[in-house]
PDB file of C-alpha atoms in Angstrom:
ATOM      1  CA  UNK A   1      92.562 114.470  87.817  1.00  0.00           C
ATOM      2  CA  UNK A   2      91.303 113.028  90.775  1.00  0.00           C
ATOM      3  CA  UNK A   3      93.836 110.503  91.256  1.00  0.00           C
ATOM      4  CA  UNK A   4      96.252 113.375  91.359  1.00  0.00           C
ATOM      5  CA  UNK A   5      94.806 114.622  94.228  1.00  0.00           C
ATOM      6  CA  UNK A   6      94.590 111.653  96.060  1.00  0.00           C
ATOM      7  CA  UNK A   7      98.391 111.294  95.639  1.00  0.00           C
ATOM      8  CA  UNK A   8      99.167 114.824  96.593  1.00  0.00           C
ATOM      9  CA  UNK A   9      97.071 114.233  99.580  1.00  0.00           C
ATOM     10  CA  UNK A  10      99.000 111.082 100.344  1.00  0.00           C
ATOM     11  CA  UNK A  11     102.476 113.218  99.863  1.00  0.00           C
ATOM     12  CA  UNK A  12     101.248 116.147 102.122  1.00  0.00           C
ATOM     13  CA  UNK A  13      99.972 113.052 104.858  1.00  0.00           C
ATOM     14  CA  UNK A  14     104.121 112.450 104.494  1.00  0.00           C
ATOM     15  CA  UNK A  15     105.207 115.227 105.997  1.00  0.00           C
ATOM     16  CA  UNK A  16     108.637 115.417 106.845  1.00  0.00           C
ATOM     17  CA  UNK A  17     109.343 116.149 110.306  1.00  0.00           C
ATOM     18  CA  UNK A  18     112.595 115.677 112.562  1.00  0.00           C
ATOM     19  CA  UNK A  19     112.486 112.140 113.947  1.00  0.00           C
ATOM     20  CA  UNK A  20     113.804 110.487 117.309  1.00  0.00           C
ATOM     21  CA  UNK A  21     114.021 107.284 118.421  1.00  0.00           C
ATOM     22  CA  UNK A  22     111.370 106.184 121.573  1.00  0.00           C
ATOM     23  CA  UNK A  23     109.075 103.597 121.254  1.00  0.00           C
ATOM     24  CA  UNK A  24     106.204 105.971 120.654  1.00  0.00           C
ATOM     25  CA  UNK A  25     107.945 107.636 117.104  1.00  0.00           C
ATOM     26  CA  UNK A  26     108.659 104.299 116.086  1.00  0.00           C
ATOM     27  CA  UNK A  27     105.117 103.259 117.001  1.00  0.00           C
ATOM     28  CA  UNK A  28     103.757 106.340 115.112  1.00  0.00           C
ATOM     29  CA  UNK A  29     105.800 105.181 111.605  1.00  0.00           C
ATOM     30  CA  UNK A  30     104.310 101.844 111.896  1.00  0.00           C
ATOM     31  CA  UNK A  31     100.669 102.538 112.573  1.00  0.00           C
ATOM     32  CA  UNK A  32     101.073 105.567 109.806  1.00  0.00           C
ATOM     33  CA  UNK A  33     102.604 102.591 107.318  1.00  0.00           C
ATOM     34  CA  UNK A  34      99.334 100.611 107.991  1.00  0.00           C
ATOM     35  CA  UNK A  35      96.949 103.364 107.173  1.00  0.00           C
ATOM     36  CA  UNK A  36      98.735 104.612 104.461  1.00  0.00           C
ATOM     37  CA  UNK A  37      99.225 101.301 102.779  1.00  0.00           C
ATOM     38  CA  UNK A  38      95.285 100.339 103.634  1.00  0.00           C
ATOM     39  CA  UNK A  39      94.343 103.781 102.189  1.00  0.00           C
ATOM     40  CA  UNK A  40      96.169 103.302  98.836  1.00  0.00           C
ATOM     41  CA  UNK A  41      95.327  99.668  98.404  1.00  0.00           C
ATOM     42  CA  UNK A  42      91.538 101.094  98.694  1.00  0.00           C
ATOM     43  CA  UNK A  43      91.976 103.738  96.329  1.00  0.00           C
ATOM     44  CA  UNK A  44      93.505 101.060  93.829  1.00  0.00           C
ATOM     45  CA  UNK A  45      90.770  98.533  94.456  1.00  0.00           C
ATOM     46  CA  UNK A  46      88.129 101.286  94.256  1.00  0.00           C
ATOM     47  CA  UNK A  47      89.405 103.382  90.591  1.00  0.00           C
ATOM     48  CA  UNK A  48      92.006 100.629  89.567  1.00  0.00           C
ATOM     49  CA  UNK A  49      89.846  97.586  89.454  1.00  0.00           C
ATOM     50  CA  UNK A  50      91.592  95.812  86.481  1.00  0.00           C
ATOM     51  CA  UNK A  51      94.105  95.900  89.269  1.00  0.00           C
ATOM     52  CA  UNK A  52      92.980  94.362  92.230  1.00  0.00           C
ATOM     53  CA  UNK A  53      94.841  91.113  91.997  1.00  0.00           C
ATOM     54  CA  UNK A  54      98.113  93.444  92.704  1.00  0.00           C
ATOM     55  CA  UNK A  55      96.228  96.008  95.317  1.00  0.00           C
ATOM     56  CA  UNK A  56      98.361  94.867  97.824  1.00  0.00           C
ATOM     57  CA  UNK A  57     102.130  95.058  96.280  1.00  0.00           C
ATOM     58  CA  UNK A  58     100.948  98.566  94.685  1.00  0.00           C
ATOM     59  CA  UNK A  59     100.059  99.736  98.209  1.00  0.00           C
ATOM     60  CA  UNK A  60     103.297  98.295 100.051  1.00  0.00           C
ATOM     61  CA  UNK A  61     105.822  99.843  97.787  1.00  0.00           C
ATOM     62  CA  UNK A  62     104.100 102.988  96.505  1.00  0.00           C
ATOM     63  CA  UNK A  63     104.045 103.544 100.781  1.00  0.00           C
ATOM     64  CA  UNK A  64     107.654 102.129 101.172  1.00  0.00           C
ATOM     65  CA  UNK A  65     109.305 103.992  98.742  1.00  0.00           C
ATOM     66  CA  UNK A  66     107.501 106.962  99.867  1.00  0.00           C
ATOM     67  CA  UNK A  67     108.483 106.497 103.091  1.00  0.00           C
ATOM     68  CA  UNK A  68     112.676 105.752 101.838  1.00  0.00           C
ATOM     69  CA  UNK A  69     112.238 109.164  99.774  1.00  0.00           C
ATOM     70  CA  UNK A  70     111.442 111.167 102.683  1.00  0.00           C
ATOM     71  CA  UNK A  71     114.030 109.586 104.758  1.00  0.00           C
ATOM     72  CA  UNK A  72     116.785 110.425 102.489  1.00  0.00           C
ATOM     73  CA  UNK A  73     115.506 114.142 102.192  1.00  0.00           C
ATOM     74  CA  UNK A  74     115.840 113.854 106.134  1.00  0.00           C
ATOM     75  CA  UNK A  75     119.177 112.548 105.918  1.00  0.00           C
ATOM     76  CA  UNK A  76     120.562 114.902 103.555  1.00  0.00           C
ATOM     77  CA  UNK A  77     118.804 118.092 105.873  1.00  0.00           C
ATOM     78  CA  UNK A  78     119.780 116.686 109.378  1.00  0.00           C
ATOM     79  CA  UNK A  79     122.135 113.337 109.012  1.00  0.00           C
ATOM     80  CA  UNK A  80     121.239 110.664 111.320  1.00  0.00           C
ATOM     81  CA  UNK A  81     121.391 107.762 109.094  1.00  0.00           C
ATOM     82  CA  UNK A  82     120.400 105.250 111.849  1.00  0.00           C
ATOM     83  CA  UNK A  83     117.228 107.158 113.484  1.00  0.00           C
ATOM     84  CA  UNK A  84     115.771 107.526 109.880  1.00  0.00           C
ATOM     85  CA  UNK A  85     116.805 104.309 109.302  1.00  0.00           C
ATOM     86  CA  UNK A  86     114.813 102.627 111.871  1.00  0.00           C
ATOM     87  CA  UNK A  87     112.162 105.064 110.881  1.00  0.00           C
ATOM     88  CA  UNK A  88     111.873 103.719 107.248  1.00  0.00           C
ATOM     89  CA  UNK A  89     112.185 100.122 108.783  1.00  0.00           C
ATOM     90  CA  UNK A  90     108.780 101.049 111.231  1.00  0.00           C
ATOM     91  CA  UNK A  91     106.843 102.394 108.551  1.00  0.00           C
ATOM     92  CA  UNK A  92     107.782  99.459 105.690  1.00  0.00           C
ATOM     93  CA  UNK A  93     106.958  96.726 108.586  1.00  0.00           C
ATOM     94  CA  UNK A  94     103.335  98.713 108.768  1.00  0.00           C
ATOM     95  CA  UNK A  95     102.576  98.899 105.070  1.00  0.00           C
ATOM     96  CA  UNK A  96     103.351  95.482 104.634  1.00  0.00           C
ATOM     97  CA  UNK A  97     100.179  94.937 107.607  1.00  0.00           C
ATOM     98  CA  UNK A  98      98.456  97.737 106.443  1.00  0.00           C
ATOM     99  CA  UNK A  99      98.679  96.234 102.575  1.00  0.00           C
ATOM    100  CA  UNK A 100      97.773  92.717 103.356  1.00  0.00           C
ATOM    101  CA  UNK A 101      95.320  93.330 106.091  1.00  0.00           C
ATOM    102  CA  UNK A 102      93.412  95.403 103.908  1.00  0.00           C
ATOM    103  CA  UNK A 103      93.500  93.617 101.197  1.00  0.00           C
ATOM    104  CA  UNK A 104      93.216  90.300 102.749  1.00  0.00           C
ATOM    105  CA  UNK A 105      90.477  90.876 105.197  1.00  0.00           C
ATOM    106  CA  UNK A 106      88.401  94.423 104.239  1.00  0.00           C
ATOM    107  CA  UNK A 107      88.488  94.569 100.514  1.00  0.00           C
ATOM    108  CA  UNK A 108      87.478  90.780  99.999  1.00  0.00           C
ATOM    109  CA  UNK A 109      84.603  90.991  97.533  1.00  0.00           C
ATOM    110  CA  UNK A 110      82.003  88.055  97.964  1.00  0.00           C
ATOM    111  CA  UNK A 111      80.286  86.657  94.827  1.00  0.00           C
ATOM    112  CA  UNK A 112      77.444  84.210  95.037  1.00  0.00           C
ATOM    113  CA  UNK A 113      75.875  82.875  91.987  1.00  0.00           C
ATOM    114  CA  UNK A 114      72.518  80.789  91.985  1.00  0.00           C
ATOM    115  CA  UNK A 115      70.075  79.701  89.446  1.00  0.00           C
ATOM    116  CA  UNK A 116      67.985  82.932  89.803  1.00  0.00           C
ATOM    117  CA  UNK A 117      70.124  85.974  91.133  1.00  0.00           C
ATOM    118  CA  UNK A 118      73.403  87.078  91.722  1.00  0.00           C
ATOM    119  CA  UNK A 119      74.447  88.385  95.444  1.00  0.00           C
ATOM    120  CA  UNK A 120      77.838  90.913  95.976  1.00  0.00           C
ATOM    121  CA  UNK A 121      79.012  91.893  98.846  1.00  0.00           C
ATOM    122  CA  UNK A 122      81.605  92.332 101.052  1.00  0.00           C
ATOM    123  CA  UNK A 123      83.042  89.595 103.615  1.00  0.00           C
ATOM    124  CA  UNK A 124      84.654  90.377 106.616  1.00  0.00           C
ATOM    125  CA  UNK A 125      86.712  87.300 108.488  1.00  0.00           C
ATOM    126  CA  UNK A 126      87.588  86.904 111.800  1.00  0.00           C
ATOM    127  CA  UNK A 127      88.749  83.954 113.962  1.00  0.00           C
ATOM    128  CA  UNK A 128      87.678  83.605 117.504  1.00  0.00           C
TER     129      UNK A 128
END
């Protein structure tokens, strides 16, 4: 039951709304494709552990095709293939950095064994 609520929140997060095409809309679909790909490949890694080798293609296409749904129900209201084309294009380019950032660099679980205890936690990289 929760899990259905997560994905309804994720749906009403989608909100469909008339789109343009300036640097700052197309800016807004790819920084809400990171988040929303980050945020679902968290909630898989968090209640779908037995899952967490795939985290990251789970979270890219359940937010790309989320993303192509609501730009056909745009294009079917309003036309304007090409501005929810590039659109869809913005927001798939940010899951795929949302997905494998978050996977790749803040859901990286560290496991040390040694002869007497076992340490878990959570590794962050970064170069410099």
């Amino acid at each position: 039951m929760k899990i259905r609520k997560i994905l309804l929140g994720f749906l009403a997060i989608n909100s469909l709304s008339y789109g343009n095409m300036s640097v700052n809309s197309e800016m807004s679909h790819l920084v809400g494709g990171a988040v929303m790909a980050g945020a679902i490949s968290y909630t898989v890694d968090k209640y779908y552990p037995q899952e967490r080798e795939n985290q990251a293609n789970i979270a890219f296409w359940t937010s790309s095709l989320l993303m192509i749904a609501e730009s056909t129900v745009e294009y079917k209201l309003h036309g304007e293939g090409r501005n929810q084309s590039i659109d869809a294009i913005s927001h798939i380019i940010g899951s795929a950095i949302g997905a494998y950032a978050t996977s790749q660099y803040l859901l990286v679980p560290s496991i040390h064994k040694d002869k007497e205890e076992i340490t878990v936690g959570l590794q962050l990289k970064s170069s410099f």
